[in-house]
mmCIF file of C-alpha atoms and ligand atoms in Angstrom:
data_model
loop_
_atom_site.group_PDB
_atom_site.id
_atom_site.type_symbol
_atom_site.label_atom_id
_atom_site.label_comp_id
_atom_site.label_asym_id
_atom_site.label_seq_id
_atom_site.Cartn_x
_atom_site.Cartn_y
_atom_site.Cartn_z
ATOM 1 C CA MET W 965 -19.394 -175.391 90.488
ATOM 2 C CA LYS W 966 -18.296 -175.233 86.858
ATOM 3 C CA THR W 967 -18.453 -171.826 85.170
ATOM 4 C CA LYS W 968 -20.969 -173.040 82.575
ATOM 5 C CA LYS W 969 -23.314 -174.184 85.313
ATOM 6 C CA ILE W 970 -23.012 -170.865 87.137
ATOM 7 C CA ILE W 971 -23.802 -168.913 83.979
ATOM 8 C CA HIS W 972 -26.818 -171.130 83.354
ATOM 9 C CA ALA W 973 -28.040 -170.597 86.942
ATOM 10 C CA ALA W 974 -27.436 -166.854 86.598
ATOM 11 C CA GLY W 975 -29.752 -166.755 83.599
ATOM 12 C CA LYS W 976 -32.473 -168.451 85.620
ATOM 13 C CA PHE W 977 -32.412 -165.714 88.265
ATOM 14 C CA ALA W 978 -31.838 -162.685 86.077
ATOM 15 C CA GLU W 979 -34.063 -163.343 83.055
ATOM 16 C CA PRO W 980 -37.466 -163.164 84.791
ATOM 17 C CA PHE W 981 -36.724 -159.595 85.846
ATOM 18 C CA ARG W 982 -35.245 -158.266 82.637
ATOM 19 C CA VAL W 983 -37.247 -155.627 80.770
ATOM 20 C CA GLU W 984 -36.484 -155.118 77.125
ATOM 21 C CA LYS W 985 -37.895 -152.829 74.521
ATOM 22 C CA GLY W 986 -41.267 -153.617 73.060
ATOM 23 C CA LYS W 987 -43.135 -155.323 75.884
ATOM 24 C CA ARG W 988 -45.718 -153.210 77.698
ATOM 25 C CA PHE W 989 -44.201 -152.736 81.123
ATOM 26 C CA ARG W 990 -46.358 -152.463 84.244
ATOM 27 C CA LEU W 991 -44.730 -151.983 87.611
ATOM 28 C CA LYS W 992 -47.618 -153.686 89.339
ATOM 29 C CA ASP W 993 -46.756 -156.912 87.515
ATOM 30 C CA VAL W 994 -43.553 -157.163 89.547
ATOM 31 C CA ASP W 995 -44.077 -158.254 93.150
ATOM 32 C CA PRO W 996 -41.462 -156.620 95.442
ATOM 33 C CA GLY W 997 -41.716 -159.706 97.671
ATOM 34 C CA ASP W 998 -41.012 -162.206 94.874
ATOM 35 C CA THR W 999 -38.250 -164.720 95.629
ATOM 36 C CA LEU W 1000 -38.904 -167.176 92.767
ATOM 37 C CA GLU W 1001 -38.653 -170.719 94.105
ATOM 38 C CA PHE W 1002 -36.780 -169.676 97.265
ATOM 39 C CA LYS W 1003 -38.655 -169.697 100.564
ATOM 40 C CA ASP W 1004 -37.511 -167.873 103.669
ATOM 41 C CA ALA W 1005 -36.075 -171.150 104.943
ATOM 42 C CA ASP W 1006 -33.890 -171.340 101.832
ATOM 43 C CA LYS W 1007 -32.046 -168.176 102.802
ATOM 44 C CA PRO W 1008 -28.819 -169.997 103.672
ATOM 45 C CA ARG W 1009 -28.913 -171.741 100.292
ATOM 46 C CA ALA W 1010 -29.449 -168.389 98.572
ATOM 47 C CA LYS W 1011 -26.515 -166.904 100.478
ATOM 48 C CA GLU W 1012 -24.330 -169.801 99.396
ATOM 49 C CA ALA W 1013 -25.383 -169.245 95.788
ATOM 50 C CA LEU W 1014 -24.442 -165.586 96.151
ATOM 51 C CA ALA W 1015 -20.998 -166.521 97.468
ATOM 52 C CA VAL W 1016 -20.448 -168.791 94.453
ATOM 53 C CA GLY W 1017 -21.652 -165.980 92.190
ATOM 54 C CA VAL W 1018 -19.335 -163.436 93.776
ATOM 55 C CA GLN W 1019 -16.384 -165.767 93.167
ATOM 56 C CA ALA W 1020 -17.402 -166.213 89.524
ATOM 57 C CA LEU W 1021 -17.737 -162.457 89.157
ATOM 58 C CA ALA W 1022 -14.219 -161.923 90.462
ATOM 59 C CA GLU W 1023 -12.863 -164.296 87.824
ATOM 60 C CA LEU W 1024 -14.809 -162.627 85.038
ATOM 61 C CA GLN W 1025 -13.714 -159.181 86.178
ATOM 62 C CA ASP W 1026 -10.078 -160.263 86.104
ATOM 63 C CA ARG W 1027 -10.479 -161.115 82.418
ATOM 64 C CA LEU W 1028 -12.370 -157.904 81.687
ATOM 65 C CA TYR W 1029 -9.488 -155.965 83.189
ATOM 66 C CA ALA W 1030 -6.788 -157.969 81.408
ATOM 67 C CA GLN W 1031 -8.542 -157.699 78.050
ATOM 68 C CA ASP W 1032 -8.992 -153.940 78.505
ATOM 69 C CA LYS W 1033 -11.560 -153.515 75.722
ATOM 70 C CA TRP W 1034 -15.027 -153.442 77.197
ATOM 71 C CA ALA W 1035 -16.225 -151.155 79.969
ATOM 72 C CA VAL W 1036 -19.294 -152.076 81.999
ATOM 73 C CA LEU W 1037 -21.646 -149.472 83.448
ATOM 74 C CA LEU W 1038 -24.085 -150.648 86.123
ATOM 75 C CA ILE W 1039 -26.785 -148.158 87.039
ATOM 76 C CA PHE W 1040 -28.733 -148.448 90.292
ATOM 77 C CA GLN W 1041 -31.981 -146.610 90.873
ATOM 78 C CA ALA W 1042 -34.450 -147.057 93.707
ATOM 79 C CA MET W 1043 -36.589 -145.414 96.324
ATOM 80 C CA ASP W 1044 -34.785 -144.717 99.613
ATOM 81 C CA ALA W 1045 -33.968 -147.740 101.787
ATOM 82 C CA ALA W 1046 -34.508 -150.179 98.912
ATOM 83 C CA GLY W 1047 -30.998 -151.543 99.435
ATOM 84 C CA LYS W 1048 -28.871 -149.996 96.690
ATOM 85 C CA ASP W 1049 -25.850 -149.559 98.934
ATOM 86 C CA GLY W 1050 -26.068 -153.084 100.341
ATOM 87 C CA ALA W 1051 -26.520 -154.654 96.906
ATOM 88 C CA ILE W 1052 -23.468 -152.796 95.579
ATOM 89 C CA LYS W 1053 -21.417 -153.748 98.647
ATOM 90 C CA HIS W 1054 -22.293 -157.444 98.582
ATOM 91 C CA VAL W 1055 -22.316 -158.119 94.858
ATOM 92 C CA MET W 1056 -19.009 -156.336 94.318
ATOM 93 C CA SER W 1057 -17.364 -157.729 97.454
ATOM 94 C CA GLY W 1058 -15.033 -160.110 95.621
ATOM 95 C CA ILE W 1059 -13.988 -157.660 92.959
ATOM 96 C CA ASN W 1060 -10.515 -156.173 92.669
ATOM 97 C CA PRO W 1061 -11.045 -152.517 93.731
ATOM 98 C CA GLN W 1062 -8.529 -151.456 91.099
ATOM 99 C CA GLY W 1063 -10.951 -152.393 88.354
ATOM 100 C CA CYS W 1064 -14.064 -150.882 89.858
ATOM 101 C CA GLN W 1065 -15.324 -147.306 90.185
ATOM 102 C CA VAL W 1066 -18.396 -146.245 92.186
ATOM 103 C CA PHE W 1067 -20.048 -142.841 91.935
ATOM 104 C CA SER W 1068 -23.026 -141.603 93.929
ATOM 105 C CA PHE W 1069 -25.083 -138.853 92.406
ATOM 106 C CA LYS W 1070 -26.660 -136.460 94.869
ATOM 107 C CA ALA W 1071 -28.456 -133.184 94.231
ATOM 108 C CA PRO W 1072 -26.445 -131.328 91.550
ATOM 109 C CA SER W 1073 -23.881 -128.694 92.553
ATOM 110 C CA ALA W 1074 -23.811 -125.128 91.211
ATOM 111 C CA GLU W 1075 -21.141 -126.234 88.729
ATOM 112 C CA ASP W 1076 -23.290 -129.191 87.615
ATOM 113 C CA LEU W 1077 -26.265 -126.894 87.087
ATOM 114 C CA ASP W 1078 -24.123 -124.718 84.873
ATOM 115 C CA HIS W 1079 -23.972 -127.603 82.385
ATOM 116 C CA ASP W 1080 -26.263 -130.017 80.583
ATOM 117 C CA TYR W 1081 -27.456 -132.834 82.871
ATOM 118 C CA LEU W 1082 -25.336 -135.583 81.354
ATOM 119 C CA TRP W 1083 -22.145 -133.628 81.924
ATOM 120 C CA ARG W 1084 -21.470 -134.754 85.462
ATOM 121 C CA CYS W 1085 -22.118 -138.381 84.544
ATOM 122 C CA MET W 1086 -20.010 -138.344 81.401
ATOM 123 C CA LYS W 1087 -17.010 -137.162 83.365
ATOM 124 C CA VAL W 1088 -17.019 -140.332 85.425
ATOM 125 C CA LEU W 1089 -17.859 -143.018 82.874
ATOM 126 C CA PRO W 1090 -15.859 -146.212 83.466
ATOM 127 C CA ASN W 1091 -12.500 -146.733 81.800
ATOM 128 C CA ARG W 1092 -12.101 -149.699 79.474
ATOM 129 C CA GLY W 1093 -11.500 -152.868 81.438
ATOM 130 C CA HIS W 1094 -13.395 -151.426 84.413
ATOM 131 C CA ILE W 1095 -16.779 -151.841 85.999
ATOM 132 C CA GLY W 1096 -18.366 -148.475 86.763
ATOM 133 C CA ILE W 1097 -21.235 -148.217 89.189
ATOM 134 C CA PHE W 1098 -23.644 -145.312 89.264
ATOM 135 C CA ASN W 1099 -25.484 -145.140 92.579
ATOM 136 C CA ARG W 1100 -28.333 -143.029 91.169
ATOM 137 C CA SER W 1101 -27.650 -141.462 87.801
ATOM 138 C CA TYR W 1102 -28.931 -139.238 85.020
ATOM 139 C CA TYR W 1103 -32.209 -141.128 85.424
ATOM 140 C CA GLU W 1104 -32.918 -138.841 88.420
ATOM 141 C CA GLU W 1105 -33.563 -136.236 85.727
ATOM 142 C CA THR W 1106 -36.783 -138.049 84.883
ATOM 143 C CA LEU W 1107 -37.632 -139.022 88.481
ATOM 144 C CA VAL W 1108 -36.994 -136.599 91.352
ATOM 145 C CA VAL W 1109 -36.820 -133.708 88.879
ATOM 146 C CA ARG W 1110 -40.171 -134.746 87.420
ATOM 147 C CA VAL W 1111 -41.840 -135.252 90.780
ATOM 148 C CA HIS W 1112 -40.480 -131.908 92.038
ATOM 149 C CA PRO W 1113 -40.852 -129.260 89.315
ATOM 150 C CA GLU W 1114 -38.877 -126.797 91.474
ATOM 151 C CA PHE W 1115 -35.713 -128.792 90.642
ATOM 152 C CA LEU W 1116 -36.360 -128.374 86.939
ATOM 153 C CA ALA W 1117 -36.828 -124.643 87.493
ATOM 154 C CA LYS W 1118 -33.310 -124.518 89.012
ATOM 155 C CA GLN W 1119 -31.734 -125.983 85.890
ATOM 156 C CA LYS W 1120 -31.339 -122.634 84.148
ATOM 157 C CA LEU W 1121 -32.752 -123.989 80.893
ATOM 158 C CA PRO W 1122 -33.970 -121.471 78.294
ATOM 159 C CA SER W 1123 -37.709 -121.333 78.958
ATOM 160 C CA GLU W 1124 -38.652 -122.094 75.343
ATOM 161 C CA LEU W 1125 -36.991 -125.485 75.758
ATOM 162 C CA VAL W 1126 -39.100 -126.456 78.735
ATOM 163 C CA THR W 1127 -42.285 -127.779 77.194
ATOM 164 C CA LYS W 1128 -44.729 -130.590 77.903
ATOM 165 C CA LYS W 1129 -42.527 -132.800 75.749
ATOM 166 C CA ILE W 1130 -39.511 -132.486 78.028
ATOM 167 C CA TRP W 1131 -39.776 -135.989 79.596
ATOM 168 C CA LYS W 1132 -40.253 -137.693 76.236
ATOM 169 C CA GLU W 1133 -37.266 -135.730 74.961
ATOM 170 C CA ARG W 1134 -35.167 -136.768 77.938
ATOM 171 C CA PHE W 1135 -36.070 -140.429 77.394
ATOM 172 C CA GLU W 1136 -35.071 -140.106 73.756
ATOM 173 C CA ASP W 1137 -31.785 -138.410 74.605
ATOM 174 C CA ILE W 1138 -30.980 -141.045 77.219
ATOM 175 C CA ARG W 1139 -31.765 -143.848 74.749
ATOM 176 C CA ASN W 1140 -29.473 -142.239 72.210
ATOM 177 C CA PHE W 1141 -26.755 -141.680 74.789
ATOM 178 C CA GLU W 1142 -26.866 -145.319 75.858
ATOM 179 C CA GLN W 1143 -26.770 -146.443 72.246
ATOM 180 C CA TYR W 1144 -23.724 -144.256 71.763
ATOM 181 C CA LEU W 1145 -22.072 -145.851 74.799
ATOM 182 C CA THR W 1146 -22.917 -149.334 73.529
ATOM 183 C CA ARG W 1147 -21.396 -148.552 70.151
ATOM 184 C CA ASN W 1148 -18.226 -147.507 71.948
ATOM 185 C CA GLY W 1149 -17.826 -150.678 73.959
ATOM 186 C CA VAL W 1150 -19.481 -149.484 77.164
ATOM 187 C CA VAL W 1151 -21.983 -152.150 78.183
ATOM 188 C CA VAL W 1152 -24.907 -150.626 80.084
ATOM 189 C CA ARG W 1153 -27.139 -152.510 82.534
ATOM 190 C CA LYS W 1154 -29.752 -150.787 84.672
ATOM 191 C CA PHE W 1155 -31.279 -151.955 87.944
ATOM 192 C CA PHE W 1156 -34.414 -150.685 89.595
ATOM 193 C CA LEU W 1157 -34.608 -152.149 93.094
ATOM 194 C CA HIS W 1158 -38.340 -152.376 93.599
ATOM 195 C CA VAL W 1159 -39.234 -152.134 97.288
ATOM 196 C CA SER W 1160 -42.820 -151.945 98.563
ATOM 197 C CA LYS W 1161 -44.110 -148.908 100.444
ATOM 198 C CA LYS W 1162 -44.800 -151.134 103.445
ATOM 199 C CA GLU W 1163 -41.294 -152.567 103.583
ATOM 200 C CA GLN W 1164 -39.801 -149.094 103.182
ATOM 201 C CA LYS W 1165 -41.766 -147.988 106.242
ATOM 202 C CA ARG W 1166 -40.436 -150.973 108.211
ATOM 203 C CA ARG W 1167 -36.857 -150.117 107.247
ATOM 204 C CA PHE W 1168 -37.274 -146.439 108.136
ATOM 205 C CA LEU W 1169 -38.643 -147.438 111.567
ATOM 206 C CA GLU W 1170 -35.664 -149.733 112.033
ATOM 207 C CA ARG W 1171 -33.335 -146.835 111.222
ATOM 208 C CA ILE W 1172 -35.045 -144.810 113.954
ATOM 209 C CA ASP W 1173 -35.139 -147.583 116.558
ATOM 210 C CA ASN W 1174 -31.675 -149.018 116.038
ATOM 211 C CA ALA W 1175 -28.974 -146.627 117.280
ATOM 212 C CA GLU W 1176 -26.425 -148.021 114.831
ATOM 213 C CA LYS W 1177 -28.731 -147.188 111.955
ATOM 214 C CA ASN W 1178 -29.750 -143.705 113.130
ATOM 215 C CA TRP W 1179 -27.183 -142.081 110.859
ATOM 216 C CA LYS W 1180 -28.940 -143.540 107.831
ATOM 217 C CA PHE W 1181 -32.254 -141.920 108.624
ATOM 218 C CA SER W 1182 -33.255 -138.678 106.994
ATOM 219 C CA ALA W 1183 -36.576 -137.002 107.770
ATOM 220 C CA ASN W 1184 -36.589 -135.825 104.184
ATOM 221 C CA ASP W 1185 -36.571 -139.422 102.884
ATOM 222 C CA ALA W 1186 -39.628 -140.172 105.019
ATOM 223 C CA ALA W 1187 -41.368 -137.038 103.745
ATOM 224 C CA GLU W 1188 -40.831 -138.218 100.147
ATOM 225 C CA ARG W 1189 -43.291 -141.050 100.870
ATOM 226 C CA GLU W 1190 -46.052 -138.543 100.234
ATOM 227 C CA HIS W 1191 -45.029 -138.590 96.593
ATOM 228 C CA TRP W 1192 -44.859 -142.391 96.386
ATOM 229 C CA ASP W 1193 -47.473 -142.763 93.645
ATOM 230 C CA ASP W 1194 -45.919 -140.017 91.542
ATOM 231 C CA TYR W 1195 -42.562 -141.752 91.809
ATOM 232 C CA MET W 1196 -44.047 -145.106 90.806
ATOM 233 C CA GLU W 1197 -45.661 -143.538 87.758
ATOM 234 C CA ALA W 1198 -42.403 -141.821 86.838
ATOM 235 C CA TYR W 1199 -40.464 -145.073 87.262
ATOM 236 C CA GLU W 1200 -42.920 -147.043 85.169
ATOM 237 C CA GLU W 1201 -42.826 -144.637 82.259
ATOM 238 C CA MET W 1202 -39.066 -144.265 82.509
ATOM 239 C CA ILE W 1203 -38.458 -148.020 82.429
ATOM 240 C CA GLN W 1204 -40.906 -148.543 79.587
ATOM 241 C CA SER W 1205 -39.341 -145.724 77.588
ATOM 242 C CA THR W 1206 -35.674 -146.484 78.115
ATOM 243 C CA ALA W 1207 -35.510 -150.280 78.190
ATOM 244 C CA SER W 1208 -33.641 -151.312 75.076
ATOM 245 C CA GLU W 1209 -32.126 -154.505 73.815
ATOM 246 C CA GLU W 1210 -28.598 -153.229 74.303
ATOM 247 C CA ALA W 1211 -29.278 -151.501 77.632
ATOM 248 C CA PRO W 1212 -32.035 -153.430 79.429
ATOM 249 C CA TRP W 1213 -33.563 -152.659 82.807
ATOM 250 C CA TYR W 1214 -33.785 -155.257 85.530
ATOM 251 C CA VAL W 1215 -36.704 -154.615 87.846
ATOM 252 C CA VAL W 1216 -35.500 -156.455 90.927
ATOM 253 C CA PRO W 1217 -37.821 -157.409 93.817
ATOM 254 C CA ALA W 1218 -36.313 -155.626 96.830
ATOM 255 C CA ASP W 1219 -38.364 -156.587 99.892
ATOM 256 C CA ASN W 1220 -35.880 -159.368 100.653
ATOM 257 C CA LYS W 1221 -32.323 -158.139 100.538
ATOM 258 C CA TRP W 1222 -30.784 -161.586 100.120
ATOM 259 C CA PHE W 1223 -32.876 -162.160 97.009
ATOM 260 C CA THR W 1224 -32.166 -158.719 95.533
ATOM 261 C CA ARG W 1225 -28.433 -159.366 95.787
ATOM 262 C CA LEU W 1226 -28.742 -162.736 94.139
ATOM 263 C CA VAL W 1227 -30.608 -161.313 91.147
ATOM 264 C CA VAL W 1228 -28.193 -158.413 90.721
ATOM 265 C CA ALA W 1229 -25.179 -160.736 90.914
ATOM 266 C CA ALA W 1230 -26.824 -163.057 88.394
ATOM 267 C CA ALA W 1231 -27.478 -160.237 85.945
ATOM 268 C CA VAL W 1232 -23.902 -158.991 86.177
ATOM 269 C CA ILE W 1233 -22.503 -162.505 85.703
ATOM 270 C CA GLU W 1234 -24.727 -163.026 82.680
ATOM 271 C CA THR W 1235 -23.602 -159.725 81.216
ATOM 272 C CA LEU W 1236 -19.892 -160.366 81.671
ATOM 273 C CA ALA W 1237 -20.244 -163.929 80.402
ATOM 274 C CA SER W 1238 -21.910 -162.635 77.226
ATOM 275 C CA LEU W 1239 -18.792 -160.633 76.333
ATOM 276 C CA GLY W 1240 -16.646 -163.685 75.605
ATOM 277 C CA LEU W 1241 -13.875 -162.393 77.854
ATOM 278 C CA ASN W 1242 -10.478 -163.982 77.540
ATOM 279 C CA TYR W 1243 -6.983 -163.209 78.676
ATOM 280 C CA PRO W 1244 -5.094 -161.521 75.843
ATOM 281 C CA GLU W 1245 -3.143 -164.016 73.758
ATOM 282 C CA VAL W 1246 0.562 -163.393 73.661
ATOM 283 C CA GLY W 1247 2.314 -163.396 70.302
ATOM 284 C CA GLU W 1248 5.537 -165.102 69.287
ATOM 285 C CA ALA W 1249 7.655 -162.084 70.173
ATOM 286 C CA LYS W 1250 6.241 -162.027 73.693
ATOM 287 C CA ILE W 1251 6.820 -165.770 74.133
ATOM 288 C CA LYS W 1252 10.460 -165.256 73.167
ATOM 289 C CA GLU W 1253 10.742 -162.328 75.537
ATOM 290 C CA LEU W 1254 9.316 -164.410 78.399
ATOM 291 C CA ALA W 1255 11.694 -167.286 77.694
ATOM 292 C CA ALA W 1256 14.699 -164.928 77.592
ATOM 293 C CA ALA W 1257 13.650 -163.257 80.841
ATOM 294 C CA LYS W 1258 13.266 -166.664 82.490
ATOM 295 C CA ARG W 1259 16.733 -167.751 81.391
ATOM 296 C CA ALA W 1260 18.227 -164.516 82.693
ATOM 297 C CA LEU W 1261 16.427 -164.837 86.029
ATOM 298 C CA LEU W 1262 17.483 -168.437 86.523
ATOM 299 C CA LYS W 1263 21.139 -167.652 85.773
ATOM 300 C CA LYS W 1264 21.537 -165.276 88.729
HETATM 301 P P1 ATP C 1261 -28.772 -143.120 101.057
HETATM 302 O O1 ATP C 1261 -29.103 -144.558 100.998
HETATM 303 O O2 ATP C 1261 -27.497 -142.853 101.783
HETATM 304 O O3 ATP C 1261 -29.913 -142.255 101.509
HETATM 305 P P2 ATP C 1261 -29.064 -141.719 98.614
HETATM 306 O O4 ATP C 1261 -28.701 -142.128 97.240
HETATM 307 O O5 ATP C 1261 -30.514 -141.563 98.907
HETATM 308 O O6 ATP C 1261 -28.419 -142.750 99.571
HETATM 309 P P3 ATP C 1261 -28.739 -139.035 99.589
HETATM 310 O O7 ATP C 1261 -27.586 -138.461 100.335
HETATM 311 O O8 ATP C 1261 -30.041 -139.184 100.273
HETATM 312 O O9 ATP C 1261 -28.252 -140.412 98.956
HETATM 313 O O10 ATP C 1261 -28.857 -138.056 98.326
HETATM 314 C C1 ATP C 1261 -29.432 -138.353 97.147
HETATM 315 C C2 ATP C 1261 -30.498 -137.332 96.871
HETATM 316 O O11 ATP C 1261 -30.106 -136.543 95.768
HETATM 317 C C3 ATP C 1261 -31.780 -138.032 96.522
HETATM 318 O O12 ATP C 1261 -32.853 -137.508 97.233
HETATM 319 C C4 ATP C 1261 -31.919 -137.748 95.043
HETATM 320 O O13 ATP C 1261 -33.235 -137.703 94.631
HETATM 321 C C5 ATP C 1261 -31.186 -136.428 94.894
HETATM 322 N N1 ATP C 1261 -30.768 -136.194 93.517
HETATM 323 C C6 ATP C 1261 -30.010 -136.983 92.744
HETATM 324 N N2 ATP C 1261 -29.894 -136.478 91.502
HETATM 325 C C7 ATP C 1261 -30.613 -135.338 91.493
HETATM 326 C C8 ATP C 1261 -30.897 -134.383 90.506
HETATM 327 N N3 ATP C 1261 -30.414 -134.482 89.266
HETATM 328 N N4 ATP C 1261 -31.668 -133.328 90.855
HETATM 329 C C9 ATP C 1261 -32.152 -133.213 92.098
HETATM 330 N N5 ATP C 1261 -31.930 -134.095 93.083
HETATM 331 C C10 ATP C 1261 -31.162 -135.151 92.787
HETATM 332 MG MG1 MG C 1262 -31.331 -140.858 100.733
#
């Protein structure tokens, strides 16, 4: 398929799930089971489309790397078992590992807690020419930390700074931080993989019943289901408050893994395509240098 056609198709899959500033965002308006026009029987066709997309992504990444100007930061947030790891693995499968960096953010260490919350993320921002992936991110500071006040208490913040306004302040700081990144050539795209509570239960049961998946199961993840509604509320407000034109959220239906991957790939293709990436042009001096090197090589 021609690149133009792929980019057009990518827009078709990514756009319906893009949240920008301004629109009132309601999580309940996004159906976790949505697959657009694809039916279950179309799964092979969707997988083929993903393979084409992955190939296109590899080509775009090669230019990003060669041009060495833009950096791309992809942020993944989701409830447990929504398929973050699988989406990252599949969508990035064709990419040159040299140009890609993945970081997973777990509960903060003692050293992390001795700093402001962006510190640990800033240290691992992607280099120019690279795609950086955050598997969870500073957004946890408005999610798990909000749902569990005991985590906020551990943050050693001066008590006069912890007021009712803290979440609004964090949203504002994150918006400003992402604007700062954008102004420095770091392109930010954020993905919330939206899985339903029912499908999460099915996946947890599968992790228990299938010996090869046992290692993925954590009793703690299952216990977090008790806070499901609090998480959904936190996600909704977070997305509404931090979706911006330059750093949009994609709220991706996640009950069907094959569809999730297609939408994520589409959004990344669209993003890279929007950067007008090209291989650096070589100047006259370089052309002369190449010609001289060729002559020398052919002589021996
Ligand atoms: P997996 O699919 O392997 O379960 P995961 O991203 O859930 O991947 P975990 O090893 O379960 O990885 O650890 C992530 C945990 O760390 C999550 O429960 C998350 O909420 C928590 N976490 C991340 N950031 C913070 C934070 N700033 N404060 C407290 N907890 C955090
Ligand atoms: Mg987990």
